[in-house]
Amino acid sequence: DDYEIRDYEAYTVASVTMGNTHGDFSLEDMAEGGAAFNTLAGYLFGGNVDGTNMEMTTPVTTTSLGEMRFYLTSDESYPTFPEPLNETTDDDDPPVTLLQIPASRLAVRRFTGFVTDGEVSRQKQVLLEQLDLDGHNSDIDVPHGHIVPHVIFQYNPPYTLPVVRRNEIGIPMNRPASSSSSFKAEYDDDDDEWLTTSSSSNSVTAEEEEIGDDVSPSDY
C-alpha cells in the first residue's frame, strides 16, 4: 500500500521552534535546521538543570508549524525529564520546550530522497489524493476550510545517500469515538493549524495492514 494508518500513544518531546519572528521557515535552511538540532542535542547531552545525559531517539520530527522535535524516553536512570537550561543559552539559540503530546492517529506515507519544501508539498498532495480515493477524506482530523497540517519524520544521518533515506509524512486522522483526547489539545488558534506528531515504537499499531519492522518512530 502507499500509506498506513497508525495509532500512537501519548509521549513527551523536547521541541525547538525554527524560523524568524514572522514564523517563516524552510526545510532547506541548513543553518536554521542545524541550530535547532544542535540546541536539542545539547539539551539531551547534559544541557539541562540536572546535567543529565539522555539517549538520542529517532526519527527527528519537524512539524508544519516549524518545530523540530526529539522524542524523550524514560528509564530507571531518569524517570522524569529535567528542565532545559534556556537561561544560559546564547541570544541567538532557540529555547527548548518540553511538550506533552496526546495520543493520536496518523495517515503516514513513506518516501526517499532529500526532505525539501517542494518534495514535502508533493508527497503531502499525493497522500491527500490517496486518502480521498479510498474514501478517507472525511476522516482527516481538521475542521472544514482549515489548512491540513503535517509532520515529517527523518530517520537517517545527513551523509546517508538519498536513494536509501527513510522519510515519512503524516497527517492527522480522526480517532474512534471511544478514544480519548485528539489533536484538538494542540490546536493553535492563531495559525489555524495543529502541532501534530507520532510516538514511541511500543505504541504503534497498524489498522489497515501489518507493519512488521516498519514502525515510526522507534528508539535507536
PDB file of C-alpha atoms in Angstrom:
ATOM      1  CA  ASP A   1       0.000   0.000   0.000  1.00  0.00           C
ATOM      2  CA  ASP A   2       1.006   3.624  -0.500  1.00  0.00           C
ATOM      3  CA  TYR A   3       0.235   4.683   3.070  1.00  0.00           C
ATOM      4  CA  GLU A   4      -0.567   3.322   6.533  1.00  0.00           C
ATOM      5  CA  ILE A   5      -2.988   4.347   9.256  1.00  0.00           C
ATOM      6  CA  ARG A   6      -1.153   4.295  12.587  1.00  0.00           C
ATOM      7  CA  ASP A   7      -2.190   4.869  16.193  1.00  0.00           C
ATOM      8  CA  TYR A   8       0.275   6.387  18.662  1.00  0.00           C
ATOM      9  CA  GLU A   9       0.184   6.629  22.421  1.00  0.00           C
ATOM     10  CA  ALA A  10       0.857   9.882  24.277  1.00  0.00           C
ATOM     11  CA  TYR A  11       4.509  10.838  24.734  1.00  0.00           C
ATOM     12  CA  THR A  12       6.910  13.677  25.587  1.00  0.00           C
ATOM     13  CA  VAL A  13       9.166  15.677  23.275  1.00  0.00           C
ATOM     14  CA  ALA A  14      11.857  18.317  23.534  1.00  0.00           C
ATOM     15  CA  SER A  15      10.938  20.967  20.978  1.00  0.00           C
ATOM     16  CA  VAL A  16      12.582  23.974  19.337  1.00  0.00           C
ATOM     17  CA  THR A  17      10.851  26.459  17.046  1.00  0.00           C
ATOM     18  CA  MET A  18      12.629  27.289  13.796  1.00  0.00           C
ATOM     19  CA  GLY A  19      12.101  30.334  11.607  1.00  0.00           C
ATOM     20  CA  ASN A  20      12.130  34.087  12.009  1.00  0.00           C
ATOM     21  CA  THR A  21       9.951  36.402  14.079  1.00  0.00           C
ATOM     22  CA  HIS A  22       7.199  36.126  11.437  1.00  0.00           C
ATOM     23  CA  GLY A  23       7.106  32.349  11.818  1.00  0.00           C
ATOM     24  CA  ASP A  24       8.530  31.667   8.348  1.00  0.00           C
ATOM     25  CA  PHE A  25      10.853  28.699   7.985  1.00  0.00           C
ATOM     26  CA  SER A  26      12.227  26.455   5.275  1.00  0.00           C
ATOM     27  CA  LEU A  27      13.219  22.802   5.463  1.00  0.00           C
ATOM     28  CA  GLU A  28      16.092  23.730   3.154  1.00  0.00           C
ATOM     29  CA  ASP A  29      17.566  26.299   5.564  1.00  0.00           C
ATOM     30  CA  MET A  30      20.578  24.304   6.726  1.00  0.00           C
ATOM     31  CA  ALA A  31      21.686  26.964   9.223  1.00  0.00           C
ATOM     32  CA  GLU A  32      18.284  27.140  10.911  1.00  0.00           C
ATOM     33  CA  GLY A  33      17.849  23.375  10.951  1.00  0.00           C
ATOM     34  CA  GLY A  34      21.378  22.820  12.208  1.00  0.00           C
ATOM     35  CA  ALA A  35      20.930  25.324  15.016  1.00  0.00           C
ATOM     36  CA  ALA A  36      17.685  23.668  16.116  1.00  0.00           C
ATOM     37  CA  PHE A  37      19.251  20.194  16.004  1.00  0.00           C
ATOM     38  CA  ASN A  38      22.322  21.276  17.966  1.00  0.00           C
ATOM     39  CA  THR A  39      20.185  23.001  20.603  1.00  0.00           C
ATOM     40  CA  LEU A  40      18.089  19.879  21.127  1.00  0.00           C
ATOM     41  CA  ALA A  41      21.169  17.659  21.172  1.00  0.00           C
ATOM     42  CA  GLY A  42      22.722  19.973  23.765  1.00  0.00           C
ATOM     43  CA  TYR A  43      19.690  19.512  25.997  1.00  0.00           C
ATOM     44  CA  LEU A  44      19.944  15.719  25.725  1.00  0.00           C
ATOM     45  CA  PHE A  45      23.689  15.656  26.364  1.00  0.00           C
ATOM     46  CA  GLY A  46      23.661  17.475  29.695  1.00  0.00           C
ATOM     47  CA  GLY A  47      22.355  20.953  28.858  1.00  0.00           C
ATOM     48  CA  ASN A  48      19.602  20.711  31.470  1.00  0.00           C
ATOM     49  CA  VAL A  49      19.136  21.675  35.109  1.00  0.00           C
ATOM     50  CA  ASP A  50      20.212  18.223  36.314  1.00  0.00           C
ATOM     51  CA  GLY A  51      23.165  17.825  33.966  1.00  0.00           C
ATOM     52  CA  THR A  52      21.626  14.517  32.870  1.00  0.00           C
ATOM     53  CA  ASN A  53      22.761  12.754  29.697  1.00  0.00           C
ATOM     54  CA  MET A  54      19.843  11.138  27.878  1.00  0.00           C
ATOM     55  CA  GLU A  55      19.577   8.821  24.888  1.00  0.00           C
ATOM     56  CA  MET A  56      19.057  10.090  21.364  1.00  0.00           C
ATOM     57  CA  THR A  57      15.931   8.821  19.632  1.00  0.00           C
ATOM     58  CA  THR A  58      14.807   8.592  16.029  1.00  0.00           C
ATOM     59  CA  PRO A  59      13.149   9.895  13.972  1.00  0.00           C
ATOM     60  CA  VAL A  60      13.835  13.599  14.176  1.00  0.00           C
ATOM     61  CA  THR A  61      10.480  15.273  13.613  1.00  0.00           C
ATOM     62  CA  THR A  62       9.560  18.582  12.009  1.00  0.00           C
ATOM     63  CA  THR A  63       6.004  19.935  12.130  1.00  0.00           C
ATOM     64  CA  SER A  64       4.309  22.128   9.558  1.00  0.00           C
ATOM     65  CA  LEU A  65       4.460  24.966  12.092  1.00  0.00           C
ATOM     66  CA  GLY A  66       8.261  24.848  12.053  1.00  0.00           C
ATOM     67  CA  GLU A  67       9.009  22.898  15.216  1.00  0.00           C
ATOM     68  CA  MET A  68      11.858  20.391  15.396  1.00  0.00           C
ATOM     69  CA  ARG A  69      11.247  17.699  17.983  1.00  0.00           C
ATOM     70  CA  PHE A  70      13.239  14.956  19.704  1.00  0.00           C
ATOM     71  CA  TYR A  71      11.337  12.143  21.394  1.00  0.00           C
ATOM     72  CA  LEU A  72      12.182  11.582  25.048  1.00  0.00           C
ATOM     73  CA  THR A  73      12.323   8.117  26.594  1.00  0.00           C
ATOM     74  CA  SER A  74      12.391   7.493  30.334  1.00  0.00           C
ATOM     75  CA  ASP A  75      14.024   4.670  32.274  1.00  0.00           C
ATOM     76  CA  GLU A  76      15.247   3.967  35.797  1.00  0.00           C
ATOM     77  CA  SER A  77      18.088   6.464  35.358  1.00  0.00           C
ATOM     78  CA  TYR A  78      15.753   9.359  34.539  1.00  0.00           C
ATOM     79  CA  PRO A  79      12.066   8.540  35.138  1.00  0.00           C
ATOM     80  CA  THR A  80      11.231  12.234  34.696  1.00  0.00           C
ATOM     81  CA  PHE A  81      12.722  14.728  32.266  1.00  0.00           C
ATOM     82  CA  PRO A  82      14.858  17.642  33.529  1.00  0.00           C
ATOM     83  CA  GLU A  83      14.062  21.207  32.576  1.00  0.00           C
ATOM     84  CA  PRO A  84      16.242  22.843  29.884  1.00  0.00           C
ATOM     85  CA  LEU A  85      18.918  25.430  30.701  1.00  0.00           C
ATOM     86  CA  ASN A  86      17.396  28.065  28.427  1.00  0.00           C
ATOM     87  CA  GLU A  87      18.562  30.962  30.597  1.00  0.00           C
ATOM     88  CA  THR A  88      22.184  30.082  29.852  1.00  0.00           C
ATOM     89  CA  THR A  89      21.875  29.808  26.063  1.00  0.00           C
ATOM     90  CA  ASP A  90      23.035  32.458  23.620  1.00  0.00           C
ATOM     91  CA  ASP A  91      20.505  35.039  22.488  1.00  0.00           C
ATOM     92  CA  ASP A  92      20.526  33.508  19.006  1.00  0.00           C
ATOM     93  CA  ASP A  93      19.760  30.000  20.281  1.00  0.00           C
ATOM     94  CA  PRO A  94      16.066  28.996  20.220  1.00  0.00           C
ATOM     95  CA  PRO A  95      14.732  27.912  23.631  1.00  0.00           C
ATOM     96  CA  VAL A  96      13.965  24.263  24.297  1.00  0.00           C
ATOM     97  CA  THR A  97      10.420  23.454  25.402  1.00  0.00           C
ATOM     98  CA  LEU A  98       9.137  20.170  26.833  1.00  0.00           C
ATOM     99  CA  LEU A  99       5.753  19.240  25.382  1.00  0.00           C
ATOM    100  CA  GLN A 100       3.255  16.542  26.301  1.00  0.00           C
ATOM    101  CA  ILE A 101       1.788  15.197  23.059  1.00  0.00           C
ATOM    102  CA  PRO A 102      -1.617  13.482  23.258  1.00  0.00           C
ATOM    103  CA  ALA A 103      -2.415  10.101  21.724  1.00  0.00           C
ATOM    104  CA  SER A 104      -3.084  10.399  18.008  1.00  0.00           C
ATOM    105  CA  ARG A 105      -3.864   8.661  14.740  1.00  0.00           C
ATOM    106  CA  LEU A 106      -1.908   9.492  11.574  1.00  0.00           C
ATOM    107  CA  ALA A 107      -2.057   8.577   7.912  1.00  0.00           C
ATOM    108  CA  VAL A 108       1.618   8.033   7.035  1.00  0.00           C
ATOM    109  CA  ARG A 109       3.341   7.846   3.647  1.00  0.00           C
ATOM    110  CA  ARG A 110       6.988   6.837   3.252  1.00  0.00           C
ATOM    111  CA  PHE A 111       9.405   8.399   0.748  1.00  0.00           C
ATOM    112  CA  THR A 112      13.113   8.571  -0.029  1.00  0.00           C
ATOM    113  CA  GLY A 113      15.435  11.386  -1.093  1.00  0.00           C
ATOM    114  CA  PHE A 114      16.121  14.745   0.499  1.00  0.00           C
ATOM    115  CA  VAL A 115      13.417  16.484   2.533  1.00  0.00           C
ATOM    116  CA  THR A 116      12.867  19.756   0.676  1.00  0.00           C
ATOM    117  CA  ASP A 117       9.902  22.115   0.770  1.00  0.00           C
ATOM    118  CA  GLY A 118       8.921  21.073  -2.749  1.00  0.00           C
ATOM    119  CA  GLU A 119       9.186  17.339  -2.068  1.00  0.00           C
ATOM    120  CA  VAL A 120       7.172  17.617   1.143  1.00  0.00           C
ATOM    121  CA  SER A 121       4.458  19.529  -0.740  1.00  0.00           C
ATOM    122  CA  ARG A 122       4.372  16.848  -3.450  1.00  0.00           C
ATOM    123  CA  GLN A 123       4.262  13.936  -1.008  1.00  0.00           C
ATOM    124  CA  LYS A 124       1.516  15.610   1.013  1.00  0.00           C
ATOM    125  CA  GLN A 125      -0.591  16.150  -2.090  1.00  0.00           C
ATOM    126  CA  VAL A 126      -0.158  12.504  -3.129  1.00  0.00           C
ATOM    127  CA  LEU A 127      -1.166  11.323   0.350  1.00  0.00           C
ATOM    128  CA  LEU A 128      -4.260  13.542   0.398  1.00  0.00           C
ATOM    129  CA  GLU A 129      -5.285  12.283  -3.047  1.00  0.00           C
ATOM    130  CA  GLN A 130      -4.846   8.658  -1.952  1.00  0.00           C
ATOM    131  CA  LEU A 131      -6.967   9.215   1.139  1.00  0.00           C
ATOM    132  CA  ASP A 132      -9.649  10.848  -0.994  1.00  0.00           C
ATOM    133  CA  LEU A 133      -9.667   7.937  -3.474  1.00  0.00           C
ATOM    134  CA  ASP A 134     -10.022   5.460  -0.601  1.00  0.00           C
ATOM    135  CA  GLY A 135     -12.918   7.381   0.915  1.00  0.00           C
ATOM    136  CA  HIS A 136     -10.982   8.664   3.933  1.00  0.00           C
ATOM    137  CA  ASN A 137     -11.201  12.372   3.124  1.00  0.00           C
ATOM    138  CA  SER A 138     -13.836  12.942   5.810  1.00  0.00           C
ATOM    139  CA  ASP A 139     -11.636  11.141   8.349  1.00  0.00           C
ATOM    140  CA  ILE A 140      -8.906  13.815   8.285  1.00  0.00           C
ATOM    141  CA  ASP A 141      -8.844  15.481  11.713  1.00  0.00           C
ATOM    142  CA  VAL A 142      -9.135  19.078  10.512  1.00  0.00           C
ATOM    143  CA  PRO A 143     -12.189  21.415  10.538  1.00  0.00           C
ATOM    144  CA  HIS A 144     -13.676  22.275   7.175  1.00  0.00           C
ATOM    145  CA  GLY A 145     -11.787  25.076   5.448  1.00  0.00           C
ATOM    146  CA  HIS A 146      -8.680  24.834   7.617  1.00  0.00           C
ATOM    147  CA  ILE A 147      -5.176  24.036   6.416  1.00  0.00           C
ATOM    148  CA  VAL A 148      -4.260  20.357   6.745  1.00  0.00           C
ATOM    149  CA  PRO A 149      -1.167  20.178   8.982  1.00  0.00           C
ATOM    150  CA  HIS A 150       1.557  17.597   8.600  1.00  0.00           C
ATOM    151  CA  VAL A 151       4.579  16.180  10.365  1.00  0.00           C
ATOM    152  CA  ILE A 152       7.832  14.956   8.795  1.00  0.00           C
ATOM    153  CA  PHE A 153       9.830  12.036  10.225  1.00  0.00           C
ATOM    154  CA  GLN A 154      13.516  11.739   9.266  1.00  0.00           C
ATOM    155  CA  TYR A 155      15.445   8.628  10.288  1.00  0.00           C
ATOM    156  CA  ASN A 156      18.902   8.949   8.749  1.00  0.00           C
ATOM    157  CA  PRO A 157      22.153  10.880   9.326  1.00  0.00           C
ATOM    158  CA  PRO A 158      22.899  13.736   6.887  1.00  0.00           C
ATOM    159  CA  TYR A 159      25.507  11.701   4.988  1.00  0.00           C
ATOM    160  CA  THR A 160      23.031   8.945   4.006  1.00  0.00           C
ATOM    161  CA  LEU A 161      22.592   8.539   0.251  1.00  0.00           C
ATOM    162  CA  PRO A 162      19.266   9.978  -0.978  1.00  0.00           C
ATOM    163  CA  VAL A 163      18.115   6.700  -2.545  1.00  0.00           C
ATOM    164  CA  VAL A 164      18.249   4.848   0.793  1.00  0.00           C
ATOM    165  CA  ARG A 165      16.963   7.619   3.033  1.00  0.00           C
ATOM    166  CA  ARG A 166      13.859   6.866   5.041  1.00  0.00           C
ATOM    167  CA  ASN A 167      11.457   9.770   5.412  1.00  0.00           C
ATOM    168  CA  GLU A 168       7.764   9.813   6.242  1.00  0.00           C
ATOM    169  CA  ILE A 169       4.985  12.380   6.128  1.00  0.00           C
ATOM    170  CA  GLY A 170       1.950  12.092   8.373  1.00  0.00           C
ATOM    171  CA  ILE A 171      -1.354  13.943   8.609  1.00  0.00           C
ATOM    172  CA  PRO A 172      -3.879  13.728  11.492  1.00  0.00           C
ATOM    173  CA  MET A 173      -6.842  11.387  11.254  1.00  0.00           C
ATOM    174  CA  ASN A 174      -9.932  11.149  13.455  1.00  0.00           C
ATOM    175  CA  ARG A 175      -9.704   8.535  16.165  1.00  0.00           C
ATOM    176  CA  PRO A 176     -12.616   6.260  17.140  1.00  0.00           C
ATOM    177  CA  ALA A 177     -15.233   7.849  19.394  1.00  0.00           C
ATOM    178  CA  SER A 178     -14.126   5.579  22.250  1.00  0.00           C
ATOM    179  CA  SER A 179     -10.607   7.034  22.151  1.00  0.00           C
ATOM    180  CA  SER A 180      -9.541   9.820  24.487  1.00  0.00           C
ATOM    181  CA  SER A 181      -8.140  13.231  23.536  1.00  0.00           C
ATOM    182  CA  SER A 182      -7.123  14.041  19.974  1.00  0.00           C
ATOM    183  CA  PHE A 183      -5.246  16.790  18.165  1.00  0.00           C
ATOM    184  CA  LYS A 184      -7.551  19.496  19.494  1.00  0.00           C
ATOM    185  CA  ALA A 185      -5.333  19.530  22.594  1.00  0.00           C
ATOM    186  CA  GLU A 186      -2.584  21.011  20.401  1.00  0.00           C
ATOM    187  CA  TYR A 187      -4.719  23.365  18.322  1.00  0.00           C
ATOM    188  CA  ASP A 188      -3.207  26.758  17.619  1.00  0.00           C
ATOM    189  CA  ASP A 189      -5.970  29.370  17.243  1.00  0.00           C
ATOM    190  CA  ASP A 190      -3.627  31.952  15.748  1.00  0.00           C
ATOM    191  CA  ASP A 191      -2.238  29.792  12.943  1.00  0.00           C
ATOM    192  CA  ASP A 192      -5.283  27.570  12.301  1.00  0.00           C
ATOM    193  CA  GLU A 193      -3.064  24.509  12.341  1.00  0.00           C
ATOM    194  CA  TRP A 194      -2.248  21.658  14.682  1.00  0.00           C
ATOM    195  CA  LEU A 195       1.083  20.654  16.077  1.00  0.00           C
ATOM    196  CA  THR A 196       0.868  17.027  15.025  1.00  0.00           C
ATOM    197  CA  THR A 197       3.217  14.163  15.732  1.00  0.00           C
ATOM    198  CA  SER A 198       3.735  10.488  16.472  1.00  0.00           C
ATOM    199  CA  SER A 199       5.231   8.479  19.360  1.00  0.00           C
ATOM    200  CA  SER A 200       7.449   5.633  20.559  1.00  0.00           C
ATOM    201  CA  SER A 201       7.690   2.239  18.885  1.00  0.00           C
ATOM    202  CA  ASN A 202       5.817   0.320  21.550  1.00  0.00           C
ATOM    203  CA  SER A 203       2.727   2.441  20.909  1.00  0.00           C
ATOM    204  CA  VAL A 204       2.336   1.812  17.182  1.00  0.00           C
ATOM    205  CA  THR A 205      -0.459  -0.347  15.785  1.00  0.00           C
ATOM    206  CA  ALA A 206      -1.399  -0.967  12.151  1.00  0.00           C
ATOM    207  CA  GLU A 207      -5.082  -0.608  11.367  1.00  0.00           C
ATOM    208  CA  GLU A 208      -5.033  -1.391   7.679  1.00  0.00           C
ATOM    209  CA  GLU A 209      -2.058  -3.710   7.336  1.00  0.00           C
ATOM    210  CA  GLU A 210       0.712  -5.442   9.254  1.00  0.00           C
ATOM    211  CA  ILE A 211       3.587  -3.003   9.578  1.00  0.00           C
ATOM    212  CA  GLY A 212       6.174  -5.508  10.809  1.00  0.00           C
ATOM    213  CA  ASP A 213       9.505  -3.787  11.442  1.00  0.00           C
ATOM    214  CA  ASP A 214       8.436  -0.664   9.561  1.00  0.00           C
ATOM    215  CA  VAL A 215       7.182   1.354  12.510  1.00  0.00           C
ATOM    216  CA  SER A 216       7.520   5.008  13.387  1.00  0.00           C
ATOM    217  CA  PRO A 217       9.061   6.320  15.436  1.00  0.00           C
ATOM    218  CA  SER A 218      11.422   3.962  17.241  1.00  0.00           C
ATOM    219  CA  ASP A 219      14.389   4.308  19.550  1.00  0.00           C
ATOM    220  CA  TYR A 220      17.989   3.955  18.453  1.00  0.00           C
TER     221      TYR A 220
END
